[in-house]
Amino acid sequence: MAAPAPAVAAPKEKKVDCSQVKCVALTFDDGPGQYAGTLLDTLKKYDAKATFFLQGQYVKSRPSYVKRMVKEGHAIGNHGYSHPDFTKSTEAAIRSEIKKTNDEIKKAAGVEPKLLRPPYGLSDLTVQDIAAEFGMPIILWTGGSRDWESRNEEKIKKQTLSVAKGNSIVLMHDWVKQTVDSMPSIIKTLQRSGYHLVTVDDVIKGENLKAGDVFPLPEGWEQ
Ligand SMILES: [Zn+2]
């Protein structure tokens, strides 16, 4: 009897240890945006990973991008279904926003998000309690590209590089065309400076975050 054909080897995942090497986590909010396909092509070309905090309503309308994100090794987080300010929403509405988004992501890509980034990065104790119910820490950012504001490739690149430091979590948006257009240049510059572009999970590994924790803490917060 012929031996069974060997299973196709899974692509080798290079495991990066961000306590040993320089890491940056680029994060893209509000998508999958209309330029997500181009962005995924760029990330693939340069062997860079990213984290996508997705809105449930766009997961529903663009599920194939979500499937591709997961398949290509990117991390997925929950950014609410329709982007309301959670600090001005009822508890029932917050739960529904999170649950509906998790359900759409599961349907699209078969995974359950483990990270929450509330719309606008706004949270309070109620939002933290509900995040804890869902088993998710709340992930904010250490610096922003201000891409939605400038809509200018050169400015996005300059701002992003100025906030990209060891273990930074950088806020960007894949619905801003200039962001997606500037990505090849941003990635090349960061990689030439010795940075590994990794997922948020990689940079928070040493933080021992619990469900409901907020990271990084906004300035002025104590925990
Ligand atoms: Zn957002």
XYZ file of C-alpha atoms and ligand atoms in Angstrom:
224
model
C 0.000 0.000 0.000
C 1.386 3.380 -0.925
C 2.323 5.635 1.922
C -0.010 8.587 2.297
C 1.254 11.733 0.637
C 2.943 14.016 3.131
C 0.764 16.875 4.275
C 1.628 20.170 2.658
C 3.954 21.955 5.040
C 2.476 25.066 6.563
C 4.466 28.198 5.722
C 7.217 28.559 8.280
C 6.280 31.250 10.772
C 9.347 33.139 11.837
C 8.792 33.797 15.513
C 10.052 37.182 16.502
C 10.975 37.845 20.134
C 10.269 41.523 20.735
C 12.193 41.516 24.008
C 15.318 40.747 21.949
C 14.808 42.632 18.674
C 13.277 45.957 17.644
C 9.559 45.586 16.910
C 6.805 47.891 15.707
C 3.130 46.958 15.471
C 1.296 48.864 12.760
C -2.459 48.817 13.386
C -5.197 49.687 10.907
C -8.602 50.767 12.200
C -12.118 50.878 10.788
C -11.690 48.361 7.980
C -11.551 46.324 6.047
C -11.362 49.534 4.031
C -11.633 49.762 0.291
C -7.813 49.711 -0.123
C -7.260 46.672 2.098
C -6.338 44.464 -0.869
C -3.509 46.770 -1.947
C -2.312 47.031 1.643
C -2.288 43.238 2.024
C -0.270 42.923 -1.201
C 2.309 45.369 0.186
C 2.528 43.637 3.571
C 3.015 40.309 1.818
C 5.694 41.665 -0.484
C 7.786 42.907 2.446
C 6.952 40.018 4.792
C 5.434 42.445 7.295
C 2.615 41.659 9.728
C -0.058 44.059 10.941
C -3.102 44.167 13.189
C -6.526 45.123 11.896
C -9.175 46.491 14.266
C -12.239 45.844 12.170
C -15.733 47.287 12.119
C -18.357 44.562 11.958
C -20.354 46.341 9.271
C -17.358 46.217 6.891
C -16.455 42.658 7.836
C -19.940 41.823 6.667
C -19.556 43.697 3.366
C -15.908 42.696 2.656
C -15.463 39.251 4.243
C -12.867 38.039 1.733
C -10.326 40.597 2.964
C -10.796 39.344 6.527
C -10.232 35.789 5.417
C -7.069 36.857 3.639
C -5.799 38.831 6.673
C -6.023 35.747 8.848
C -4.581 33.447 6.199
C -1.572 35.719 5.740
C -0.728 35.863 9.442
C -2.144 39.225 10.485
C -3.988 39.749 13.749
C -7.627 40.743 13.953
C -9.210 42.872 16.659
C -12.741 44.097 17.340
C -13.509 47.801 16.746
C -17.290 47.687 17.218
C -19.937 47.106 14.567
C -20.871 50.640 13.535
C -18.333 52.802 15.428
C -20.393 54.567 18.131
C -18.720 56.181 21.138
C -18.961 53.352 23.686
C -18.763 55.804 26.607
C -22.074 57.286 25.401
C -23.735 53.941 24.624
C -25.926 51.722 26.805
C -24.410 48.528 28.150
C -26.748 46.521 25.933
C -25.612 48.486 22.877
C -21.923 47.969 23.699
C -22.426 44.223 24.151
C -24.320 44.034 20.886
C -21.631 46.031 19.005
C -18.907 43.676 20.234
C -20.859 40.459 19.804
C -22.128 41.223 16.292
C -18.586 42.073 15.186
C -17.132 38.902 16.713
C -19.856 36.906 14.973
C -19.113 38.456 11.557
C -15.371 37.864 11.957
C -15.984 34.269 12.946
C -18.236 33.812 9.947
C -15.748 35.448 7.565
C -12.495 33.918 8.763
C -13.231 31.296 11.405
C -11.399 33.081 14.191
C -12.507 34.880 17.314
C -10.850 38.237 17.991
C -9.027 38.446 21.303
C -8.402 42.207 21.378
C -10.778 45.168 21.609
C -10.099 48.712 20.468
C -13.215 50.751 21.216
C -14.177 53.355 18.591
C -12.097 56.560 18.989
C -10.085 54.697 21.639
C -12.667 55.842 24.190
C -13.399 53.656 27.168
C -14.455 53.899 30.800
C -15.014 51.430 33.626
C -18.243 50.132 32.057
C -16.486 49.481 28.750
C -13.649 47.771 30.629
C -16.106 45.530 32.503
C -17.815 44.525 29.278
C -14.448 43.908 27.575
C -13.628 41.633 30.520
C -16.879 39.709 29.968
C -15.727 39.033 26.417
C -12.247 38.066 27.612
C -10.535 40.916 25.801
C -7.943 43.471 26.857
C -8.436 46.973 25.424
C -5.618 47.933 23.083
C -4.992 51.607 22.307
C -1.851 52.983 20.649
C 1.457 54.590 21.578
C 1.464 56.947 18.600
C -0.679 57.919 15.641
C 0.046 58.518 11.977
C -2.582 61.296 11.937
C -3.338 59.999 8.453
C -7.065 60.796 8.556
C -6.113 64.413 9.238
C -3.268 65.087 6.801
C -4.281 62.790 3.924
C -0.787 63.474 2.630
C 1.726 60.728 1.826
C 4.846 62.629 2.903
C 3.246 63.814 6.160
C 1.913 60.341 6.967
C 5.355 58.845 6.423
C 7.118 61.503 8.491
C 4.629 61.273 11.372
C 4.592 57.468 11.371
C 8.393 57.242 11.427
C 8.538 59.811 14.234
C 6.319 57.681 16.511
C 7.717 54.275 15.502
C 10.059 53.198 18.296
C 10.787 49.915 20.036
C 7.495 48.070 20.710
C 5.358 50.955 19.453
C 1.721 50.404 18.546
C 0.964 52.828 15.711
C -2.544 53.894 14.702
C -3.324 54.055 10.973
C -6.373 53.586 8.727
C -6.648 51.454 5.624
C -9.469 53.605 4.250
C -7.004 56.484 3.799
C -5.603 56.008 0.299
C -2.440 57.995 1.039
C -1.674 55.656 3.945
C -1.855 52.605 1.733
C 0.177 54.394 -0.982
C 2.896 55.363 1.500
C 3.205 51.895 3.038
C 5.940 50.491 0.763
C 8.183 53.414 1.622
C 7.330 53.337 5.358
C 7.945 49.600 5.601
C 11.235 49.768 3.688
C 12.488 52.580 5.916
C 11.542 50.786 9.134
C 13.036 47.488 8.001
C 16.256 49.221 6.935
C 16.438 50.665 10.479
C 16.253 47.131 11.855
C 12.586 46.979 12.860
C 10.490 43.845 12.625
C 6.893 44.590 11.692
C 4.820 42.368 13.923
C 1.315 42.002 15.317
C 0.112 43.623 18.529
C 0.164 40.185 20.162
C 3.919 40.087 19.674
C 4.588 43.465 21.322
C 2.216 42.916 24.287
C 3.523 39.443 25.031
C 5.507 40.556 28.090
C 2.731 42.756 29.513
C 0.599 39.960 31.008
C -2.583 41.818 30.157
C -5.823 40.560 31.631
C -9.251 40.852 30.046
C -10.543 44.387 30.643
C -7.057 45.911 31.073
C -6.249 48.990 28.994
C -2.881 49.129 27.196
C -1.092 51.416 26.825
C -2.692 53.509 29.552
C -3.606 56.944 28.231
C -1.574 59.747 29.760
C -2.796 60.690 33.221
C -4.377 57.309 33.939
C -3.229 55.230 36.832
C -3.752 51.568 37.320
Zn -12.153 53.909 14.411
